[in-house]
Structure formats: C-alpha cells, structure tokens
mmCIF file of C-alpha atoms and ligand atoms in Angstrom:
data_model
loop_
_atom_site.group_PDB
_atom_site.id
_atom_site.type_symbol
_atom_site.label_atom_id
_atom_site.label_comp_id
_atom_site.label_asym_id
_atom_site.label_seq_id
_atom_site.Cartn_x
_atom_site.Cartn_y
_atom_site.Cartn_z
ATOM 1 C CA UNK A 1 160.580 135.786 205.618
ATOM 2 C CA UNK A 2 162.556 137.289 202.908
ATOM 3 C CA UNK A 3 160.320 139.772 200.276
ATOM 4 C CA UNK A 4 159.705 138.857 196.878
ATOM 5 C CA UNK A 5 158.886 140.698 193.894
ATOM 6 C CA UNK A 6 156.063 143.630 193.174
ATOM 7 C CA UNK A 7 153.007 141.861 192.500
ATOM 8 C CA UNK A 8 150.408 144.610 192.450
ATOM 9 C CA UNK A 9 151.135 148.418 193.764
ATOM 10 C CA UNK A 10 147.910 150.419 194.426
ATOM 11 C CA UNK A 11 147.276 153.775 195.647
ATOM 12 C CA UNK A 12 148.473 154.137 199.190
ATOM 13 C CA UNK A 13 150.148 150.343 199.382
ATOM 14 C CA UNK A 14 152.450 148.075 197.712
ATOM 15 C CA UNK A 15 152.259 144.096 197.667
ATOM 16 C CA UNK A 16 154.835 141.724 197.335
ATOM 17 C CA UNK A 17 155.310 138.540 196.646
ATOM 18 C CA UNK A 18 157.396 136.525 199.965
ATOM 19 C CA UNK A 19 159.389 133.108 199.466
ATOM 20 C CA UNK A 20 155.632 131.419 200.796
ATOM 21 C CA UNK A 21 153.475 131.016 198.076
ATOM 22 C CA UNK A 22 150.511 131.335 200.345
ATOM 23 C CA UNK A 23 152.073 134.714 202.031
ATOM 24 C CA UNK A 24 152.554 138.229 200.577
ATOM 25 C CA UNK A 25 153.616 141.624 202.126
ATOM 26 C CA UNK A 26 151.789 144.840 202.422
ATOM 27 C CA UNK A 27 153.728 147.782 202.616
ATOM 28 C CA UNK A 28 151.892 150.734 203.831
ATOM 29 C CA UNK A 29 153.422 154.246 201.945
ATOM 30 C CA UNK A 30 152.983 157.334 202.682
ATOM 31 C CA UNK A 31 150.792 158.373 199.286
ATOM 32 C CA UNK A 32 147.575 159.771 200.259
ATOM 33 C CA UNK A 33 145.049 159.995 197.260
ATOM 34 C CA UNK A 34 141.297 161.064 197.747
ATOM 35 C CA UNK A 35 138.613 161.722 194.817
ATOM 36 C CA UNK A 36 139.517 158.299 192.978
ATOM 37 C CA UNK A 37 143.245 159.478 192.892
ATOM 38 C CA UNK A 38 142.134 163.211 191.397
ATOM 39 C CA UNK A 39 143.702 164.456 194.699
ATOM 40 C CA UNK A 40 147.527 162.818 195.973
ATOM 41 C CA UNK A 41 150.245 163.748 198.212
ATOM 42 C CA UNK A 42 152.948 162.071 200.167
ATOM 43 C CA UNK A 43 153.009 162.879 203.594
ATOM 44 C CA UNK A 44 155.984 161.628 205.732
ATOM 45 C CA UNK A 45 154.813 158.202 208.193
ATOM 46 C CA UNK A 46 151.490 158.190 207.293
ATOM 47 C CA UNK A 47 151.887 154.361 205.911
ATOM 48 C CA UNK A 48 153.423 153.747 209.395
ATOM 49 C CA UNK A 49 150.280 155.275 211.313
ATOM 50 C CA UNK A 50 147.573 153.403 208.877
ATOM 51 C CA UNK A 51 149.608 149.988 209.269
ATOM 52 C CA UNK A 52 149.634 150.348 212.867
ATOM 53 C CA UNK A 53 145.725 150.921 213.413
ATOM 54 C CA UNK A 54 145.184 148.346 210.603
ATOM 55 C CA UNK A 55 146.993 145.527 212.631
ATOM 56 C CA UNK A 56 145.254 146.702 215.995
ATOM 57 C CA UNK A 57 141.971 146.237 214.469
ATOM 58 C CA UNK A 58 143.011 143.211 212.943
ATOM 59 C CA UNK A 59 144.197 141.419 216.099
ATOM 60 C CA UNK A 60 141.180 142.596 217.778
ATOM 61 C CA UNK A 61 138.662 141.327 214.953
ATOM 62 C CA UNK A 62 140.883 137.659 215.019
ATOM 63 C CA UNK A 63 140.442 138.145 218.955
ATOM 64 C CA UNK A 64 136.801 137.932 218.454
ATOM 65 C CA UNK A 65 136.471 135.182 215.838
ATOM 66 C CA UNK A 66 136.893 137.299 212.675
ATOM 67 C CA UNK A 67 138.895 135.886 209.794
ATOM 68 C CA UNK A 68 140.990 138.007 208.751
ATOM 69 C CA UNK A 69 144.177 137.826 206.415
ATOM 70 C CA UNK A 70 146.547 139.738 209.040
ATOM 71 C CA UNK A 71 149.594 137.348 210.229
ATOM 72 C CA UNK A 72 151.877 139.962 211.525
ATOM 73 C CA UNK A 73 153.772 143.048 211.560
ATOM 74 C CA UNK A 74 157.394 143.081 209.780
ATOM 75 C CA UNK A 75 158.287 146.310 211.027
ATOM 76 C CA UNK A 76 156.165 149.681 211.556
ATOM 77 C CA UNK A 77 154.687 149.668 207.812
ATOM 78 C CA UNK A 78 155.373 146.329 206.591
ATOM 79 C CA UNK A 79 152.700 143.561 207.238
ATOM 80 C CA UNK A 80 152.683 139.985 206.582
ATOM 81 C CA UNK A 81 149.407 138.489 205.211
ATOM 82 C CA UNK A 82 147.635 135.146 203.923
ATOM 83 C CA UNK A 83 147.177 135.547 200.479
ATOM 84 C CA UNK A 84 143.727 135.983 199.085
ATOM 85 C CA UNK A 85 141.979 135.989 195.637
ATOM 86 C CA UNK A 86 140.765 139.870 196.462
ATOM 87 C CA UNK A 87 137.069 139.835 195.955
ATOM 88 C CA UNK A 88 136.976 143.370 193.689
ATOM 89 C CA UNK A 89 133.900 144.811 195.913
ATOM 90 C CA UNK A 90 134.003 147.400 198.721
ATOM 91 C CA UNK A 91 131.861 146.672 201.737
ATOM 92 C CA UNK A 92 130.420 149.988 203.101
ATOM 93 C CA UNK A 93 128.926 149.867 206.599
ATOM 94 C CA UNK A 94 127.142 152.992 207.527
ATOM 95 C CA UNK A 95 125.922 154.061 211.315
ATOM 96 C CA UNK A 96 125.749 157.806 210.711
ATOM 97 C CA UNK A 97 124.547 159.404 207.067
ATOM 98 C CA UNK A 98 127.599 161.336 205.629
ATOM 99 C CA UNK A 99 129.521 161.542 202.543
ATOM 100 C CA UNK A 100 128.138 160.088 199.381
ATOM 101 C CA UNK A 101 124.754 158.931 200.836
ATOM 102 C CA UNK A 102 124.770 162.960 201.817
ATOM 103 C CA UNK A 103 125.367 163.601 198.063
ATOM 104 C CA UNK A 104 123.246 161.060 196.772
ATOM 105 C CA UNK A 105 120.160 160.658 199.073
ATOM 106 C CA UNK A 106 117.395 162.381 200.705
ATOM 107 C CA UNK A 107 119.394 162.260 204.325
ATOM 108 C CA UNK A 108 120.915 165.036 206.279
ATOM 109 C CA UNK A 109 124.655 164.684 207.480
ATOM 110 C CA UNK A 110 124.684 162.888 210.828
ATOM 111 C CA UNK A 111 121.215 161.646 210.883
ATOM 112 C CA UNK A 112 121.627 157.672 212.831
ATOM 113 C CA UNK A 113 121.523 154.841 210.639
ATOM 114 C CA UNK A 114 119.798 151.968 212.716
ATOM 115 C CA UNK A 115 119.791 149.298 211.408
ATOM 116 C CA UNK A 116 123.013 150.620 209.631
ATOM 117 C CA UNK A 117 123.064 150.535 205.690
ATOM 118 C CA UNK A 118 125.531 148.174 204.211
ATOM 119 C CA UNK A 119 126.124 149.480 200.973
ATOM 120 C CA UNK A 120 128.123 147.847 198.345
ATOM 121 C CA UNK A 121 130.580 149.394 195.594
ATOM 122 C CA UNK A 122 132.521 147.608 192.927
ATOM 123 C CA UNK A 123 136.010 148.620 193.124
ATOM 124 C CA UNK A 124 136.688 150.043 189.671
ATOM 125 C CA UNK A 125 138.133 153.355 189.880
ATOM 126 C CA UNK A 126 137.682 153.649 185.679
ATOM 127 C CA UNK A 127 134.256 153.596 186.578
ATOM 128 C CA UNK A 128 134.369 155.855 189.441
ATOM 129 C CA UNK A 129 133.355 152.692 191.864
ATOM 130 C CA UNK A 130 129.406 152.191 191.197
ATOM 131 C CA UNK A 131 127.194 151.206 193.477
ATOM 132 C CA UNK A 132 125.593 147.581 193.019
ATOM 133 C CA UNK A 133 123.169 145.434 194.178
ATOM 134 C CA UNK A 134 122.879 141.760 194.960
ATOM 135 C CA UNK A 135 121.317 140.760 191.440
ATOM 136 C CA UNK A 136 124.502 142.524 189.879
ATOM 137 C CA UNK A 137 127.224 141.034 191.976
ATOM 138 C CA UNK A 138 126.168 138.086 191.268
ATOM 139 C CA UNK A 139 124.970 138.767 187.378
ATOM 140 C CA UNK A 140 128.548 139.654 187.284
ATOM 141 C CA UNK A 141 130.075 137.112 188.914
ATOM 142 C CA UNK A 142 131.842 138.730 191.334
ATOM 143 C CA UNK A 143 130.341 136.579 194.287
ATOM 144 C CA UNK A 144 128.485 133.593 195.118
ATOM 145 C CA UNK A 145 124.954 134.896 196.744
ATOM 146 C CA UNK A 146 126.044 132.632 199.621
ATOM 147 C CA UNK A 147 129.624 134.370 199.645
ATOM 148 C CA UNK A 148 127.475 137.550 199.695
ATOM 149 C CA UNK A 149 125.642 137.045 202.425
ATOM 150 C CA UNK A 150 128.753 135.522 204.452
ATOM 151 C CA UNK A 151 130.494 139.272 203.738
ATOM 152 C CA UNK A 152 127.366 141.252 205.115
ATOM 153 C CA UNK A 153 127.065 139.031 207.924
ATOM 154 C CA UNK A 154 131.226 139.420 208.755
ATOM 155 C CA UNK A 155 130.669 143.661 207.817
ATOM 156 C CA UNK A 156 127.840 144.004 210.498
ATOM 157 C CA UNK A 157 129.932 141.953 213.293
ATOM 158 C CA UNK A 158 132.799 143.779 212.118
ATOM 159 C CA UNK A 159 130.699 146.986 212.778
ATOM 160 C CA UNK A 160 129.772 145.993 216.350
ATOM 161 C CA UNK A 161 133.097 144.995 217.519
ATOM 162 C CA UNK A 162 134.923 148.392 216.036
ATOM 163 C CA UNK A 163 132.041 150.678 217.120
ATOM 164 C CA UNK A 164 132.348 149.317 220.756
ATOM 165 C CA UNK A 165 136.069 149.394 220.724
ATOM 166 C CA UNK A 166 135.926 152.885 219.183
ATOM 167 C CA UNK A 167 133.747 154.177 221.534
ATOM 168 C CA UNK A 168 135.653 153.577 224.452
ATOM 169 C CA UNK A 169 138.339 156.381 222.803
ATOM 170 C CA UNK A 170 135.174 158.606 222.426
ATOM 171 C CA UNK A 171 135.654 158.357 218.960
ATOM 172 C CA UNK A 172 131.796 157.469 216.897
ATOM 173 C CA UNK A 173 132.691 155.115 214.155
ATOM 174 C CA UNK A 174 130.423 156.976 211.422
ATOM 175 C CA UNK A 175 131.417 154.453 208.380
ATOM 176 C CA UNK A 176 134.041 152.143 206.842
ATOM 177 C CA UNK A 177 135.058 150.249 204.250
ATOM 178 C CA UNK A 178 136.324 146.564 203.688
ATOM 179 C CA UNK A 179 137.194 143.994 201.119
ATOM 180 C CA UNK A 180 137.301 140.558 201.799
ATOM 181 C CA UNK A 181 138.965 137.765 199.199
ATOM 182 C CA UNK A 182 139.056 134.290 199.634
ATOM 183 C CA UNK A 183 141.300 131.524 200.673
ATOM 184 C CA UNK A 184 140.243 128.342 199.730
ATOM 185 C CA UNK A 185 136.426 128.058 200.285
ATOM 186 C CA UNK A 186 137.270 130.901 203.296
ATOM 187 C CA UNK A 187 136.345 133.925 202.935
ATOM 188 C CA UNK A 188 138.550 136.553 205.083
ATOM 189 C CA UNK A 189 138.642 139.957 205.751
ATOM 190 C CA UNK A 190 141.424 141.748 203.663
ATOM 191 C CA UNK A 191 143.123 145.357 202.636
ATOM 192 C CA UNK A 192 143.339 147.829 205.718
ATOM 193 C CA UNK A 193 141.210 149.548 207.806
ATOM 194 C CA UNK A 194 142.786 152.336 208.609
ATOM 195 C CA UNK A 195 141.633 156.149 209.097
ATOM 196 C CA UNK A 196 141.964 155.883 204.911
ATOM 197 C CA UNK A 197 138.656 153.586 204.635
ATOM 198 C CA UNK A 198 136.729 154.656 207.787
ATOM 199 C CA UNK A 199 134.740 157.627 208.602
ATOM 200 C CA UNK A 200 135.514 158.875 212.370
ATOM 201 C CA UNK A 201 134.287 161.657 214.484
ATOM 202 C CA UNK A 202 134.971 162.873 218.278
ATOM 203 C CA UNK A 203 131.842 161.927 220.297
ATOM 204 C CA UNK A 204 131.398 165.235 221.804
ATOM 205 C CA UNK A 205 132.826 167.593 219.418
ATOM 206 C CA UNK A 206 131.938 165.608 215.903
ATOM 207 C CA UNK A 207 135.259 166.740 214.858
ATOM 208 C CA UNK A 208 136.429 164.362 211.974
ATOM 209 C CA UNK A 209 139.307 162.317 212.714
ATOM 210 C CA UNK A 210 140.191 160.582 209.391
ATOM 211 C CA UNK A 211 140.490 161.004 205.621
ATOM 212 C CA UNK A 212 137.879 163.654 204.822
ATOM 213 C CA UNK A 213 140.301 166.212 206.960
ATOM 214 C CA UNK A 214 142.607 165.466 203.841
ATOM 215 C CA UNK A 215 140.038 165.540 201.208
ATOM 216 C CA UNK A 216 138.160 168.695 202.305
ATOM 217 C CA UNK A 217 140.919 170.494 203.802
ATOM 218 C CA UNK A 218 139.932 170.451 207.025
ATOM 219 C CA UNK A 219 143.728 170.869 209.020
ATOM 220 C CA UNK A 220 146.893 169.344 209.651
ATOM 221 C CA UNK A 221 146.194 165.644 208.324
ATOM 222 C CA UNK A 222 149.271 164.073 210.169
ATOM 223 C CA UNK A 223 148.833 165.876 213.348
ATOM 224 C CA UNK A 224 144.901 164.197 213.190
ATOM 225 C CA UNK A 225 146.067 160.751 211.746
ATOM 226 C CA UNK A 226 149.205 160.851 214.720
ATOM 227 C CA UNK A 227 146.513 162.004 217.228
ATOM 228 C CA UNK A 228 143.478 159.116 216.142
ATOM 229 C CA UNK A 229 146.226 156.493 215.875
ATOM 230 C CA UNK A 230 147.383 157.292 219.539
ATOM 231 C CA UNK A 231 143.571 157.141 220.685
ATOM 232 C CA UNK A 232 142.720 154.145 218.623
ATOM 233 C CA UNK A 233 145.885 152.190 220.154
ATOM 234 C CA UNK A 234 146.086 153.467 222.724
ATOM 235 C CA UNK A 235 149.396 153.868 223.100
ATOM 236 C CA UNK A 236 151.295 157.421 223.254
ATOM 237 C CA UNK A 237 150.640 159.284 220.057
ATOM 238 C CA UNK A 238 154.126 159.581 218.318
ATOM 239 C CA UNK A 239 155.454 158.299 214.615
ATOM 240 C CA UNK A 240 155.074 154.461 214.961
ATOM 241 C CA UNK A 241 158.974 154.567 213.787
ATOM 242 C CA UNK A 242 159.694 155.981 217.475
ATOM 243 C CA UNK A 243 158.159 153.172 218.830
ATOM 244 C CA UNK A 244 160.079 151.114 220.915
ATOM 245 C CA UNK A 245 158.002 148.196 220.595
ATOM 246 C CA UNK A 246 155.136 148.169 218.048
ATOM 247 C CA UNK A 247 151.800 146.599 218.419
ATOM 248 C CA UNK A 248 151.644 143.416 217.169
ATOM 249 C CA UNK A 249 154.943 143.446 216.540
ATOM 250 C CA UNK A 250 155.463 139.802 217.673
ATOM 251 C CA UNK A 251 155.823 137.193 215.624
ATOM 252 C CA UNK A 252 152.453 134.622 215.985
ATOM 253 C CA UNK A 253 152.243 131.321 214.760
ATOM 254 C CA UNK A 254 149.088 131.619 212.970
ATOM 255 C CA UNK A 255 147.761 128.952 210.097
HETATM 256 P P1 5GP B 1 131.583 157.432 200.752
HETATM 257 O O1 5GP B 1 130.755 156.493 199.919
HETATM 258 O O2 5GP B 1 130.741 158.251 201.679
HETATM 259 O O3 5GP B 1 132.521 158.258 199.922
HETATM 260 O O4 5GP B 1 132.516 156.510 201.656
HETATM 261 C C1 5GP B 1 132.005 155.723 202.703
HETATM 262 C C2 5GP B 1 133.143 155.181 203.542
HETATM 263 O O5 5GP B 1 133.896 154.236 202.784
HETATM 264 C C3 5GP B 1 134.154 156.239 203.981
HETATM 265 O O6 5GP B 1 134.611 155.900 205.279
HETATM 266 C C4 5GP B 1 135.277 156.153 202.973
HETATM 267 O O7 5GP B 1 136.519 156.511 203.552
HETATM 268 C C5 5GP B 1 135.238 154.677 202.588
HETATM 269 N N1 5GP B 1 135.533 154.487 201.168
HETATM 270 C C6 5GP B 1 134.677 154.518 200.126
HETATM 271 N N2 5GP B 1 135.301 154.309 198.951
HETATM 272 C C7 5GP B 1 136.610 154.140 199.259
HETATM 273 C C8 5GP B 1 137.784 153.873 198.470
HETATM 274 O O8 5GP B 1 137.760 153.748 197.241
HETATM 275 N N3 5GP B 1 138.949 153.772 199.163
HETATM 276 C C9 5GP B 1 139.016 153.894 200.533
HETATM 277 N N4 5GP B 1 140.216 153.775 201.137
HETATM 278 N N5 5GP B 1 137.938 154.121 201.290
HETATM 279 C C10 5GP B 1 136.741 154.256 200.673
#
C-alpha cells in the first residue's frame, strides 16, 4: 500500500490519502494536547503506544461483531483504515461520574453510573465541543435519528465488551469516547481509542491510568501510558518500536 497525500492532520494524528480510494492511513504522533489544544507537548512514542491499544481494541471489538474501520497495522504507529465520511459527534459513555459531568452536575467523582450515561458532544473545538441532544443532532443534520440510535446502541456494546476486557487487567473503564462515520449506508466505529479518549483507573488503587495524568499533572505520562499499554495488551510493557512483533501486525484480508 503505498501513502498518499495529507488529507486532514488533527491534533495527535495525521491522515493520508493511500493509492485505494476507499483506504486512508492514520498515523499516530507523538503530540499530546489536552484543554481543546490550550495545553500540547510532544512526548517521544506516545503515537506508537496509543496506535497499539487502538488496534487491540479494535480487533477485539471486530472479534465480537463490531464494525469498525480498523484494517491493519503498517508498522508500530501507522494504521490502515476503511475510509469513512466522519460523523462530527463524540460518543461519551460514562460508568463512573468524573470529569466534566463532575464540573457540570450535581454528582460526586466516582459515584457508579448504572445504567451508564451516554452523553453526546459535537466535535467543534471553536465552540469548545457542546453538549447536544437528539432534537439538535438531528435539527442540525448531523445524523439520521435512526443513525443515532444505531451509534448508542454500538457505544453501549462497545462499553460492555471493553469494560469486561479491561477488567481482567484490573483496570475500571471509568469513560470513553468514540466517533463513528459511515461507509455506505454502514455505520462503523472510527478515530482511536486509546488512553487519549478513555478515562481509566486501577481497580484497587483508583489511580488514573490515562490522559488526565497529562492534563492535571498527575506524574510521568509515558511511564503510565508504557505501563497501561503493557496491561491493556498484554504484552511486556516496552516502546511498541522494540517490539519484535506487534499486535496486529499481520496483514488481514478484510472487505
Ligand atoms: P469529559 O467530558 O469528562 O472531559 O470527557 C469524557 C471522556 O471523553 C474522557 O475519557 C475524555 O478523555 C474523552 N473525551 C472528551 N472529549 C474529548 C476530546 O475532544 N478528545 C479526546 N481524545 N477525548 C475526549
């Protein structure tokens, strides 16, 4: 697959055109940016650690009968995806209160979320990503109500499958954030989810394990992303680059 041109370079990853029409490239750097990019720093293989837990969730969600746009890895930060006509919402699924329904809500940090909340944002960083509801996507046009409901159904399996597969690492899967776009009529899971988009804490300690130790200052953000990548994957925590083989590294004949 030989890589195109820049079609669209965001925060934390790049996207590139390949010589498929219907396949781009995601290139996972090593920019970290928190507080709608207020807050940025480059911070040597973090691209590599996100792209690796991205893929292993991906793989595991495609296991289980999620659509996804994931084809395969290129090499430890380069991905190969379908392309999709990005649907411009973010997907929150909450199990634990924390963050900005902390901030913005009568609940106290931690507090269980069952059912979980499925909150939705639309991504427009000029507008500091409001909140919407269903009358408003679709006011707006930003998705079918059927499409909507197709997206919360996917988010809350997507919920159970991570939480379970998180919780045999110990690790409580607190929230998380998707986008989905479509192919087609399809709609498929898109982006990353990485410990960028999710909220993660130890079981037993309720240590965080994921972006807010960047954003709050909480420690050594590598040494916790190269720890919670090792646990996630559960392969030997080391820079994906030292890998000898990485996951999904294989090529798959997928279509
Ligand atoms: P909160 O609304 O509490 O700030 O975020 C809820 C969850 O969604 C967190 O896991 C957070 O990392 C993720 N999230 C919310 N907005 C964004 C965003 O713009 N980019 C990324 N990467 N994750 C987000």
């Amino acid at each position: 697959m030989k890589q195109g041109k820049l079609l669209y370079a965001g925060k934390a990853k790049s996207v590139f055109h390949t010589d498929n029409k219907d396949t781009l490239i995601v290139e996972f750097r090593d920019d970290i940016t928190a507080f709608d990019g207020g807050k940025k720093d480059t911070l040597k293989n973090k691209g590599s650690y996100n792209a690796g837990v991205s893929a292993f969730f991906f793989e595991h969600l495609e296991k289980h009968g999620v659509k996804t746009h994931f084809l395969q890895m290129l090499d430890n930060r380069r991905m190969a995806v379908r392309r999709l006509e990005m649907i411009p919402l973010e997907v929150i699924v909450r199990n634990v209160a924390a963050g900005s329904i902390v901030r913005n809500y009568p609940f106290k940090e931690g507090t269980k979320l069952d059912p979980p909340v499925i909150v939705i944002d639309f991504k427009d960083d000029t507008r500091h990503d409001p909140m919407l509801n269903d009358d408003l996507i679709v006011a707006l046009k930003l998705a079918t109500p059927a499409e909507l409901k197709a997206m919360k159904k996917a988010a809350l399996g997507i919920n159970r499958l991570l939480s379970a597969l998180l919780a045999k690492q110990g690790i409580l899967l607190v929230d998380f954030k998707i986008e989905f776009g479509r192919q087609g009529k399809t709609i498929r899971l898109g982006d990353e989810i990485s410990m960028d988009s999710m909220r993660l804490w130890d079981k037993k300690t309720k240590e965080s394990l994921d972006k807010d130790v960047y954003r709050f200052n909480k420690g050594d953000v590598m040494a916790t992303y190269n720890r919670v990548a090792g646990r996630i994957t559960n392969a030997a925590a080391r820079p994906a680059g030292a890998r000898k083989k990485p996951t999904s590294a294989k090529p798959k004949a997928k279509k």
